[in-house]
Tab-separated table of C-alpha atoms in Angstrom:
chain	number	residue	atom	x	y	z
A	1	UNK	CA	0.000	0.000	0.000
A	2	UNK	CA	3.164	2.165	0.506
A	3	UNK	CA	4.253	4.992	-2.276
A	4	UNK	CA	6.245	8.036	-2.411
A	5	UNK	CA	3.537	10.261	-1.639
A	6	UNK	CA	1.733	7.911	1.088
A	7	UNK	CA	4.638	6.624	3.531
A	8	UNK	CA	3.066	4.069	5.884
A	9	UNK	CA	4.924	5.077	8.835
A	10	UNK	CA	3.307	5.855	12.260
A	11	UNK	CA	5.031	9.105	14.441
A	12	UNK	CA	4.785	10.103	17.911
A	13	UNK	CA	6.450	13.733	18.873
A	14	UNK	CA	7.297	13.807	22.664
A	15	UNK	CA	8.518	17.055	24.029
A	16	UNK	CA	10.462	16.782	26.820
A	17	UNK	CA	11.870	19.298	29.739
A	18	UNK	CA	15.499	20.577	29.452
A	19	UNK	CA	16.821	20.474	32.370
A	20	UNK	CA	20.793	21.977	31.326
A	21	UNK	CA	22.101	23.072	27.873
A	22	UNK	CA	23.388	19.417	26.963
A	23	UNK	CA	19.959	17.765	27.540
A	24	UNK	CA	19.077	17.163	23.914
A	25	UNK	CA	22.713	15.717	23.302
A	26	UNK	CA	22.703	13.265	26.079
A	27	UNK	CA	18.956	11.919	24.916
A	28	UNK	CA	20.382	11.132	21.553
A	29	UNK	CA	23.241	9.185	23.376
A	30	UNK	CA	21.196	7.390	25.942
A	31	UNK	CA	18.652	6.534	22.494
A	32	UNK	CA	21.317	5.271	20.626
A	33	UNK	CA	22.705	2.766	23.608
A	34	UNK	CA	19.350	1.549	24.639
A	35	UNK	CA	17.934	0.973	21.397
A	36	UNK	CA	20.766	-1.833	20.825
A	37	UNK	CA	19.362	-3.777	24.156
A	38	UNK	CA	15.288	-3.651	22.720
A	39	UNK	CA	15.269	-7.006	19.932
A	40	UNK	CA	12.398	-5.605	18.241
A	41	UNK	CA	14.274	-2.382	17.119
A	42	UNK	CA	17.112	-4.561	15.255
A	43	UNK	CA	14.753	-6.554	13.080
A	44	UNK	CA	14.094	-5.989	9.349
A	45	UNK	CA	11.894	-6.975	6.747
A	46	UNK	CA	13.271	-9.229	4.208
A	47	UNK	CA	11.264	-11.104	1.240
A	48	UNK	CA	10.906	-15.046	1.807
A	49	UNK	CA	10.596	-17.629	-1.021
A	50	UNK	CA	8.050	-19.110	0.783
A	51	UNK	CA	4.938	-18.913	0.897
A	52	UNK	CA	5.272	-16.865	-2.691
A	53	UNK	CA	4.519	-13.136	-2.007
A	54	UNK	CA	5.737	-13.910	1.701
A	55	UNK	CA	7.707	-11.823	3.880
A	56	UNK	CA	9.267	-11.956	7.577
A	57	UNK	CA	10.821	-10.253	10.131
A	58	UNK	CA	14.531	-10.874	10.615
A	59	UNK	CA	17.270	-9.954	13.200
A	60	UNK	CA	19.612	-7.772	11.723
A	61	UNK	CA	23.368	-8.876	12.251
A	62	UNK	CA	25.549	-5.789	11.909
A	63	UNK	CA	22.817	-3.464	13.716
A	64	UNK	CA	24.027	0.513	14.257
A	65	UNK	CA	21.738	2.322	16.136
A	66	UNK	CA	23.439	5.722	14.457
A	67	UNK	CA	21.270	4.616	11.436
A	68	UNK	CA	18.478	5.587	13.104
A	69	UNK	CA	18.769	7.819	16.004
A	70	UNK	CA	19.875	11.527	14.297
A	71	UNK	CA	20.533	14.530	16.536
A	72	UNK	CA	19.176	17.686	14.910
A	73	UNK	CA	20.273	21.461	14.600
A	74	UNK	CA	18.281	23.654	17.086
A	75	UNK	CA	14.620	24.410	15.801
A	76	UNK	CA	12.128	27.222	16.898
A	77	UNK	CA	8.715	24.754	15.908
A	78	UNK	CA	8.927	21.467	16.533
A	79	UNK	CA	5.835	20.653	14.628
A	80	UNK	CA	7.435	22.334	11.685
A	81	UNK	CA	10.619	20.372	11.682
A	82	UNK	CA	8.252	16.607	12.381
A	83	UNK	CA	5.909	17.283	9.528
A	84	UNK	CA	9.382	17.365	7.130
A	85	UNK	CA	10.326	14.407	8.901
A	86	UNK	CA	7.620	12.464	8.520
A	87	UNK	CA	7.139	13.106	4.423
A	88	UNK	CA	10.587	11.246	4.398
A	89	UNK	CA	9.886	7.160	4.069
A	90	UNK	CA	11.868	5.117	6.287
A	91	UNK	CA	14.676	2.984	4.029
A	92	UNK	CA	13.488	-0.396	4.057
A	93	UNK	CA	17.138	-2.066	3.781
A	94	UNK	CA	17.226	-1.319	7.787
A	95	UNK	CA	15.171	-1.926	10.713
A	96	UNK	CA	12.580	0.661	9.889
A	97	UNK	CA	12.142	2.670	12.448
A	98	UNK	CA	13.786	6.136	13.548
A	99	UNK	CA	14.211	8.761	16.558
A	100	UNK	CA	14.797	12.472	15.460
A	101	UNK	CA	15.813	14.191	19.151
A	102	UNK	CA	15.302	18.026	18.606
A	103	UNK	CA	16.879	20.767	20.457
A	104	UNK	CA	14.741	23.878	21.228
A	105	UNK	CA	16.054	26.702	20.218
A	106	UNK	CA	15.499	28.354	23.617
A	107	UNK	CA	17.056	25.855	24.982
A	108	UNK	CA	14.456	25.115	27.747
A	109	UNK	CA	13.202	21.978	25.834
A	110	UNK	CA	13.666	19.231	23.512
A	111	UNK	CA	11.420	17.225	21.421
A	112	UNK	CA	11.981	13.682	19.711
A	113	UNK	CA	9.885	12.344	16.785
A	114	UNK	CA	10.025	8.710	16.414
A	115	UNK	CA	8.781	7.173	13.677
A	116	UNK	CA	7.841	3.547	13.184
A	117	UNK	CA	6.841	1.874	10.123
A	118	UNK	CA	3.221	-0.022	10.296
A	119	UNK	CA	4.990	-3.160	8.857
A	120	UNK	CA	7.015	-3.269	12.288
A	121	UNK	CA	4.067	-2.391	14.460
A	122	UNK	CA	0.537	-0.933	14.736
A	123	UNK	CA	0.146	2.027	17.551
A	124	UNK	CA	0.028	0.118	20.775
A	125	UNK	CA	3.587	-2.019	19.652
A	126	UNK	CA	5.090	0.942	19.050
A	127	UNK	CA	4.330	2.770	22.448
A	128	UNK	CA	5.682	-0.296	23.497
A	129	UNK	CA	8.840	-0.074	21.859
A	130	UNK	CA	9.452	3.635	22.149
A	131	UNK	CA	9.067	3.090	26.044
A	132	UNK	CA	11.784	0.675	26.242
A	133	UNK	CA	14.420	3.637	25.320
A	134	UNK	CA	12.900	5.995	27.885
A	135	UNK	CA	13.840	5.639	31.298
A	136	UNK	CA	13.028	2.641	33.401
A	137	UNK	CA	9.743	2.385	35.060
A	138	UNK	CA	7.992	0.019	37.421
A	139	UNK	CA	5.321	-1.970	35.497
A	140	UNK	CA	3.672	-4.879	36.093
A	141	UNK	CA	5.294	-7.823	34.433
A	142	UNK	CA	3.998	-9.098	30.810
A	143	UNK	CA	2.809	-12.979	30.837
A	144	UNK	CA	5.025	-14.173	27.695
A	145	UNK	CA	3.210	-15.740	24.684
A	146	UNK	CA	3.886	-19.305	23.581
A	147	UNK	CA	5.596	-19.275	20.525
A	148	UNK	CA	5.095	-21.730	17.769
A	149	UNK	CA	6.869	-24.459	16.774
A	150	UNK	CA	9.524	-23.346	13.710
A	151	UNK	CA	8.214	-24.459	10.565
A	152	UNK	CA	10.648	-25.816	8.029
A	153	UNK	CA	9.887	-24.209	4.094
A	154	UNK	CA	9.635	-27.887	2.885
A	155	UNK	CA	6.543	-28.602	5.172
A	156	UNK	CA	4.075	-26.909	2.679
A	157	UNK	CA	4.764	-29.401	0.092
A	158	UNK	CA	4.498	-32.835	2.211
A	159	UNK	CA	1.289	-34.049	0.353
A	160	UNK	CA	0.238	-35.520	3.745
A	161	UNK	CA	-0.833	-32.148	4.916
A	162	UNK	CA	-2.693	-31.437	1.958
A	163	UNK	CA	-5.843	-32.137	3.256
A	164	UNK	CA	-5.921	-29.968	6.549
A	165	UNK	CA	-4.272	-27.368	3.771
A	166	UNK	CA	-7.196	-27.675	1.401
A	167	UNK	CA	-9.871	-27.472	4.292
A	168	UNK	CA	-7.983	-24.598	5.742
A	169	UNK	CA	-7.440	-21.903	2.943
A	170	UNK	CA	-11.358	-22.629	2.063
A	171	UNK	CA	-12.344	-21.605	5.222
A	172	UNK	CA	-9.868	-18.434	5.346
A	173	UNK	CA	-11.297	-17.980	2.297
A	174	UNK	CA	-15.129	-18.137	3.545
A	175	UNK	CA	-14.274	-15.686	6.094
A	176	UNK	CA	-12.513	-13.106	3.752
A	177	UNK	CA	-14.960	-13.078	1.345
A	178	UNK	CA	-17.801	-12.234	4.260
A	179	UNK	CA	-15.739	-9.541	5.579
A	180	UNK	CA	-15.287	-8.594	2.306
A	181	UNK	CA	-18.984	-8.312	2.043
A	182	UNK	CA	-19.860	-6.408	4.434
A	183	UNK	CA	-16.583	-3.990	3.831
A	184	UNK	CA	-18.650	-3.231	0.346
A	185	UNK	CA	-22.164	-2.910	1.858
A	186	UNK	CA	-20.345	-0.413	4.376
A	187	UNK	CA	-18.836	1.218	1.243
A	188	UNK	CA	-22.319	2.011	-0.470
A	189	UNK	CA	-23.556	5.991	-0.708
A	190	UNK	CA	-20.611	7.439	0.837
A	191	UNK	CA	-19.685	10.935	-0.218
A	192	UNK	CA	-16.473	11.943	-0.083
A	193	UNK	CA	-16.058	15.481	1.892
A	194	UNK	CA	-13.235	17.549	-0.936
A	195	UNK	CA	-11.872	19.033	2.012
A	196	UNK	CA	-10.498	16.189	3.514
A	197	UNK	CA	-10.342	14.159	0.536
A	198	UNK	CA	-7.910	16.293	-1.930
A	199	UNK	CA	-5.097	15.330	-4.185
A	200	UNK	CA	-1.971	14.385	-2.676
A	201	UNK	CA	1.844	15.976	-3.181
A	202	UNK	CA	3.549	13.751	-1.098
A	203	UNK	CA	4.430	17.010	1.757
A	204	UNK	CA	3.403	16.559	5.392
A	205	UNK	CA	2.166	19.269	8.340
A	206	UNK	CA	1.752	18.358	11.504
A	207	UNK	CA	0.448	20.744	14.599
A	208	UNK	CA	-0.965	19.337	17.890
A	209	UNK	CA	-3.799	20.445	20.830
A	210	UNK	CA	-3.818	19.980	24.008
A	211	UNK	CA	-6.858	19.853	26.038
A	212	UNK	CA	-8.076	19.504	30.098
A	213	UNK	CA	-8.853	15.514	30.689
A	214	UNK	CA	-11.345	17.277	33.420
A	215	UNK	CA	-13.347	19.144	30.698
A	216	UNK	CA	-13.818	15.765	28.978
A	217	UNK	CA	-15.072	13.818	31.613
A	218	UNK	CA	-16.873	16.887	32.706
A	219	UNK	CA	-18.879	16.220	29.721
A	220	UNK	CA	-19.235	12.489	29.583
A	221	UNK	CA	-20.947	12.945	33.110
A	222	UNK	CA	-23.371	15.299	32.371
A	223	UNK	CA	-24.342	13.356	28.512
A	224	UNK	CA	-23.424	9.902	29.203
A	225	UNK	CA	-21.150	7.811	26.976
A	226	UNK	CA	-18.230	7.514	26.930
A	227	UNK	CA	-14.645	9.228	27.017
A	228	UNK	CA	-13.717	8.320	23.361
A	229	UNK	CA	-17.402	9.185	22.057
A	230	UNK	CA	-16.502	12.697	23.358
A	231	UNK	CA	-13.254	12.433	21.951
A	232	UNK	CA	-14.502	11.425	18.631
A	233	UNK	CA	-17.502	14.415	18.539
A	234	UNK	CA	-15.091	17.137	19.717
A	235	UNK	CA	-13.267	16.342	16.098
A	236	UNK	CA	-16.816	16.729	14.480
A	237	UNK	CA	-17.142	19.729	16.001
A	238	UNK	CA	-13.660	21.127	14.979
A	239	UNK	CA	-14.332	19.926	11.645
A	240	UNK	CA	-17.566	22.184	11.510
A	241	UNK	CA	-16.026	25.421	13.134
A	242	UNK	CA	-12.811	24.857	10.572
A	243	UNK	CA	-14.943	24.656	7.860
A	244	UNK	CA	-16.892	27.278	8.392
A	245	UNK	CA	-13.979	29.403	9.093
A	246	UNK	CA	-12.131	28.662	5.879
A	247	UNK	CA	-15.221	29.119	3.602
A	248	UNK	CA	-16.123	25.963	2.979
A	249	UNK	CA	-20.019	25.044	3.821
A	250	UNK	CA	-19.980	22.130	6.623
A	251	UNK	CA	-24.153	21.609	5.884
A	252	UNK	CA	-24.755	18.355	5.278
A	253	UNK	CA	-21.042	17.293	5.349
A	254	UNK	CA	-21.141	14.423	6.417
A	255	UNK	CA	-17.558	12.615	6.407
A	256	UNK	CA	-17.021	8.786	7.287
A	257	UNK	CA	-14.343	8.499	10.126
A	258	UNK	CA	-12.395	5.168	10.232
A	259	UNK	CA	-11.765	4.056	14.283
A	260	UNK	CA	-9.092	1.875	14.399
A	261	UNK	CA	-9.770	-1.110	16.919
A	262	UNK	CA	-6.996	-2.636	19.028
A	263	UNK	CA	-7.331	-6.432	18.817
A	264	UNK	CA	-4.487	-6.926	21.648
A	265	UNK	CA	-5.452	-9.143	24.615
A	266	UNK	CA	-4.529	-6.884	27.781
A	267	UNK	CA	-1.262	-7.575	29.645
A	268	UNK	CA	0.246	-9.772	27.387
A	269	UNK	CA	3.958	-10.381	25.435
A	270	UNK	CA	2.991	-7.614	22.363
A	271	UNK	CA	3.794	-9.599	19.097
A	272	UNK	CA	5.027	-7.413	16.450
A	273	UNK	CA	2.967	-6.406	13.273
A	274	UNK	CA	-0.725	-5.496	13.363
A	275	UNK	CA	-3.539	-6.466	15.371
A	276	UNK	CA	-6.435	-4.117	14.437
A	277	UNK	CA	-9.799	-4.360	13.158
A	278	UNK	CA	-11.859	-0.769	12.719
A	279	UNK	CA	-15.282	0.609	13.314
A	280	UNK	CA	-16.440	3.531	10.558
A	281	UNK	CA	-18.750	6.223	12.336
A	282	UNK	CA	-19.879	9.241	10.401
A	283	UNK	CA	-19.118	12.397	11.503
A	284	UNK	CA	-22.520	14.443	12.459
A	285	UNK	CA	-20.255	17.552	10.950
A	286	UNK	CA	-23.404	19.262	9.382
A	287	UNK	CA	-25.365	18.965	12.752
A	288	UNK	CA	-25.401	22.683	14.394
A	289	UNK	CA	-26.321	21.722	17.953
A	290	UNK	CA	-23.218	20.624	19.746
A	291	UNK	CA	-25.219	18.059	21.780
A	292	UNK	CA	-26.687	16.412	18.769
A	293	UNK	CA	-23.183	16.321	17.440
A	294	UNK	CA	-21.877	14.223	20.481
A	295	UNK	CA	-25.434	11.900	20.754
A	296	UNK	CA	-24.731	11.340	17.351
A	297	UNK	CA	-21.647	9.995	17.707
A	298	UNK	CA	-22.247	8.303	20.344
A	299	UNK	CA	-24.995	5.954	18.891
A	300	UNK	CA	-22.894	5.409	16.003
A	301	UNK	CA	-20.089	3.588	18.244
A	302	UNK	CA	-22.373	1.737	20.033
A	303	UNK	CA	-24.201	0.379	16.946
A	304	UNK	CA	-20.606	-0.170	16.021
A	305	UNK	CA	-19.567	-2.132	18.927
A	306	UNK	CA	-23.535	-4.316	18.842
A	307	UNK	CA	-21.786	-5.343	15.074
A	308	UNK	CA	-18.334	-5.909	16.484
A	309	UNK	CA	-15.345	-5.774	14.712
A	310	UNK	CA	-15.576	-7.965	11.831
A	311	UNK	CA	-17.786	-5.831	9.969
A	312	UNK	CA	-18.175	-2.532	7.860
A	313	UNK	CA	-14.725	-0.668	6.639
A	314	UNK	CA	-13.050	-1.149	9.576
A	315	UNK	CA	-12.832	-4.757	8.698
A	316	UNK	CA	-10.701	-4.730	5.719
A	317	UNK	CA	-7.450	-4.777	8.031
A	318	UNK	CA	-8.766	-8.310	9.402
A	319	UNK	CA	-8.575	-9.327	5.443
A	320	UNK	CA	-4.773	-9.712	5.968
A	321	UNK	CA	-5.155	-12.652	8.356
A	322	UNK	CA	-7.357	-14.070	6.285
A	323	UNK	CA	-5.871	-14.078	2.794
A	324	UNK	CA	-2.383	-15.558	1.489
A	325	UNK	CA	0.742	-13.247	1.174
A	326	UNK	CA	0.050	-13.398	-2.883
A	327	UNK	CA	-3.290	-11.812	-2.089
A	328	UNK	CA	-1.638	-9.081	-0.158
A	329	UNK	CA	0.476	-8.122	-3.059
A	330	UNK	CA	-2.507	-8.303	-5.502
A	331	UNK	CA	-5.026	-6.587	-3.154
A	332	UNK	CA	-2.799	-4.183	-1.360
A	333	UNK	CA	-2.622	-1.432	-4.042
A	334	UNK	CA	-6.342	-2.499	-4.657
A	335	UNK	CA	-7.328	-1.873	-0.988
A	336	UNK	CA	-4.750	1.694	-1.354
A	337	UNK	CA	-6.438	2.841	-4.155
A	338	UNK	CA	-10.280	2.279	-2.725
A	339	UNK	CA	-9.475	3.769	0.882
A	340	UNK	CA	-11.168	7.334	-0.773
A	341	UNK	CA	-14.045	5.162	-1.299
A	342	UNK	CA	-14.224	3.170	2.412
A	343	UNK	CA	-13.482	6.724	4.342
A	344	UNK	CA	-12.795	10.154	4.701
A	345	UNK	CA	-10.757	10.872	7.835
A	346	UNK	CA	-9.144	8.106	10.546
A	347	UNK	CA	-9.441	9.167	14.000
A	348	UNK	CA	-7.187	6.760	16.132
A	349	UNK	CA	-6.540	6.771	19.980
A	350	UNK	CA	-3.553	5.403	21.424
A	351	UNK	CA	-3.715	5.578	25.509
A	352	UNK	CA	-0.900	6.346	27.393
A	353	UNK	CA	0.376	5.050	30.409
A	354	UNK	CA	-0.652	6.802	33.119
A	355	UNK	CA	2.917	7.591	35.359
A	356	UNK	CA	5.470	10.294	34.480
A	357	UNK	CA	7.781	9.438	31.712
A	358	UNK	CA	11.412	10.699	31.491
A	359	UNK	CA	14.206	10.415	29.204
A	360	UNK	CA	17.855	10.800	30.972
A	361	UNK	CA	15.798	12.732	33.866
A	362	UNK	CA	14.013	15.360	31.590
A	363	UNK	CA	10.192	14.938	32.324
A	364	UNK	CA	7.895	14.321	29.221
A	365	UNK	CA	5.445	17.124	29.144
A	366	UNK	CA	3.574	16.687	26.183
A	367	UNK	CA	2.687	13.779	23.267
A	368	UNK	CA	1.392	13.957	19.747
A	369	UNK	CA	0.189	11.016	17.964
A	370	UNK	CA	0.657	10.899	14.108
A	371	UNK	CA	-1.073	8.774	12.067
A	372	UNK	CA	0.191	7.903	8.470
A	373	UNK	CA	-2.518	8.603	5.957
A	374	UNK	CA	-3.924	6.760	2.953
A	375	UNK	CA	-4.150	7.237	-0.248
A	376	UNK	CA	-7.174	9.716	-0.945
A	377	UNK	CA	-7.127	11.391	2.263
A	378	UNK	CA	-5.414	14.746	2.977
A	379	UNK	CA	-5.907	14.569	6.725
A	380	UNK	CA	-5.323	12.105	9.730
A	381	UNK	CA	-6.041	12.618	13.434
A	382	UNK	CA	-4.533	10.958	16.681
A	383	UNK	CA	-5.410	11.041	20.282
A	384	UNK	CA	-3.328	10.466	23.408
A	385	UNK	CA	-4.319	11.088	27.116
A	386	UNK	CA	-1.092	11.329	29.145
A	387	UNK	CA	-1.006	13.052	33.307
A	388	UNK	CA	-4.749	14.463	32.871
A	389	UNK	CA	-4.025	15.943	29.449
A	390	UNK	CA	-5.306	15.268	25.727
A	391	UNK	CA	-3.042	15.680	23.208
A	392	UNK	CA	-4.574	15.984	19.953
A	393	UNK	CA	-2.242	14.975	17.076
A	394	UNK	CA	-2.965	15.726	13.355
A	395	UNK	CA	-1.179	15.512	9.974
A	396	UNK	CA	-2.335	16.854	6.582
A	397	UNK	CA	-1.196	17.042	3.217
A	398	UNK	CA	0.575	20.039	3.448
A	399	UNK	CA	-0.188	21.603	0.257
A	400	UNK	CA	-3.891	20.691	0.686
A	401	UNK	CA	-4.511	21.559	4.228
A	402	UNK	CA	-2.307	24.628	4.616
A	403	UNK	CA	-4.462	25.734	7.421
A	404	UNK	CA	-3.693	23.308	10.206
A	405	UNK	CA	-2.729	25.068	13.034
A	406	UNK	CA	-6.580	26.651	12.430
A	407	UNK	CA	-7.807	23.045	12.689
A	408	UNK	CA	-5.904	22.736	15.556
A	409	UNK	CA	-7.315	25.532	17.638
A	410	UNK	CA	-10.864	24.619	16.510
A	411	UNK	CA	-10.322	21.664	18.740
A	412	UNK	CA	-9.673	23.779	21.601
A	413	UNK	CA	-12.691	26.116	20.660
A	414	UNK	CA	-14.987	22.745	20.308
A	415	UNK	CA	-14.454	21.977	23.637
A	416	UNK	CA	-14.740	24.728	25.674
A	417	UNK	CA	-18.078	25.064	23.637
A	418	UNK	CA	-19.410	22.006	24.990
A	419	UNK	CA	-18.497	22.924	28.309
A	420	UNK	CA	-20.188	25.627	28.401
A	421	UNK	CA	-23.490	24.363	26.775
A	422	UNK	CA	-23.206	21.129	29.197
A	423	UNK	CA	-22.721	23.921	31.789
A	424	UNK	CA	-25.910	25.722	30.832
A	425	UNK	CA	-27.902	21.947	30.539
A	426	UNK	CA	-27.114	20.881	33.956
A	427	UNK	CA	-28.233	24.468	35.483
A	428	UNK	CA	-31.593	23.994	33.869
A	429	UNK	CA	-31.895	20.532	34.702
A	430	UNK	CA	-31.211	21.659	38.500
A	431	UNK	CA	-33.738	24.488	38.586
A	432	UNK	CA	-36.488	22.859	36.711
A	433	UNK	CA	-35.969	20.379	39.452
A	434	UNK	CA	-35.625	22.574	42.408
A	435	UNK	CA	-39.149	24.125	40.820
């Protein structure tokens, strides 16, 4: 699915505390040592012979963590330096993966933009991985996974197993085609929203918002739901106000948001690769009342979550499992080139642990999530709660969203707007009942 314009990388920009003039230099060194010590950081994707199409994950022999870790020149925006950064693909010949440490210029903080590529792990693997070269914290151990037995190459053509083969792919094959199903029916009357949906040129933006966790519980309380079905309808909201702002008419709009779905079992060994499923929702942009927005949403997910995660748009990631490494490199550009037709925008949250994080002492103050984007859509969104914050992280097209940063503060605006009308609900609610 990967091209030149359409890198499928994931990012994550942590800012981080300075606490002395040498504190970016001594990140990049304590990155570099402690990325040789984390296993999944030195593996690589190489082709296989078999199965045809195949590919795997191998340890690299010769690994130098200098590849990837790169100390930058002092820069005045940090966003402004990761959206360059992440328009660059990751060179597939290494371990691909990569930590950019940024000095500030003011030299009161740093930032560091790692980048990981989806092909080494979705967004919960990667927090994973990027933790293991912060400092050490005290978490509750991981019960390991079993791992299968090795299989030799030569298995696949012992005509014993041909059989149980047979049997197998036509009931991987049963199960793809009903996703696939349902991944059309979920396809049916969408219409595309031009603003989110416009060519690509291969340049990235990225710009971040940071909101009170209070003021988001604040109002789950007083509408019900939950905190990711206000997390979900404060983008709507955004998405009205920016629209609005910029000239374009949000009536009607109507844009269908992909939720990536995190298929990992809890306190477990995290495998590398994938494990995601998605649920589509459409955005209640073109609703004017704030509350209808956020009701909206909110009976979306939960018709979502009565389905489950094996149907509608969201499913077509559970199509890898299901198909044979030939099918991926058949249906992958397939899959790329219909993702304008599945969905407008992906909204993805990736919770953070809820302790202080540190790299060589400096305290992590903020976090913005980057999501790589598909081909046919010009902007991405990513959520991360971290020490009673929200951190808000989008990416665009650059040359089609040149107004990000407005986007960005709409967020901030949609917020403190439902505050305020929650605010007003609850007072009337209280006096009518006092009455």
């Amino acid at each position: 699915m990967e091209t030149a314009e359409h890198p499928m990388h994931l990012g994550a920009l942590g800012v981080f505390e300075a606490d002395g003039p040498d504190a970016a230099d001594r990140a990049a060194e304590l990155l570099a040592a402690r990325a040789t010590a984390v296993p999944g950081l030195r593996m690589r994707i190489r082709s296989v012979l078999l199965p045809v199409g195949g590919a795997t994950r191998v340890p690299v022999s010769a690994f130098d963590p200098l590849e990837h870790v790169r100390l930058a020149a002092p820069v005045a925006d940090f966003h402004a330096e990761a959206g360059k950064l992440m328009a660059r693909r990751l060179d597939r010949d290494l371990p691909p993966w990569e930590a950019h440490v940024l000095p500030g210029a003011d030299g009161t903080s740093f930032a560091v933009l790692f980048k990981f590529h989806h092909a080494l792990a979705d967004g919960l693997r990667a927090l994973t991985l990027g933790a293991a070269l912060l400092d050490p914290v005290d978490l509750p151990p991981s019960r390991p996974r079993p791992q299968a037995p090795a299989v030799p190459p030569w298995a696949a053509l012992d005509p014993r197993t041909l059989p149980g083969r047979v049997r197998g792919t036509v009931a991987e094959l049963g199960q793809a085609l009903g996703i696939g199903t349902s991944v059309a029916r979920a396809a049916l009357g969408v219409r595309s929203c031009a603003a989110l949906t416009a060519a690509a040129t291969g340049t990235r933006r990225t710009a971040g918002a940071v909101l009170d966790l209070d003021d988001i519980h604040q109002v789950r309380k007083a509408v019900g739901g939950t905190v990711n079905d206000v997390l979900i309808a404060v983008v709507a909201g955004a998405l009205r106000r920016w629209l609005d702002e910029r000239g374009d008419c949000s009536e009607g709009v109507e844009p269908r948001a992909l939720i990536p779905v995190s298929r990992r079992r809890p306190r477990t060994a995290q495998p590398p690769g994938n494990r995601l499923s998605g649920y589509l929702v459409r955005l209640p942009v073109g609703d004017e009342d704030p509350l209808i927005r956020l009701r909206g949403v909110r009976a979306a997910m939960d018709r979502n979550k009565d389905a489950g995660p094996e149907r509608g748009a969201g499913a077509v990631a559970l199509l890898a499992e299901h198909l044979p490494p030939l099918g991926h490199l058949i249906g992958g550009p397939v899959v790329a080139q219909a993702a304008r037709l599945l969905f407008d925008i992906l909204v993805t949250s990736v919770p953070l642990p809820g302790i202080g994080l540190r790299l060589g002492g400096c305290r992590l103050t903020e976090v913005y999530p980057f999501a790589p984007l598909a081909r046919g859509q010009s902007l991405a969104v990513a959520v991360s709660t971290y020490r009673g914050r929200v951190h808000y992280g989008l990416i665009a097209d650059a040359t089609a969203v040149p107004d990000l940063e407005l986007l960005a503060r709409s967020l901030r605006d949609e917020l403190d707007g439902l505050v305020a009308v929650c605010a007003r609900e609850t007072g009337l609610v209280t006096g009518a009942g006092a009455t």
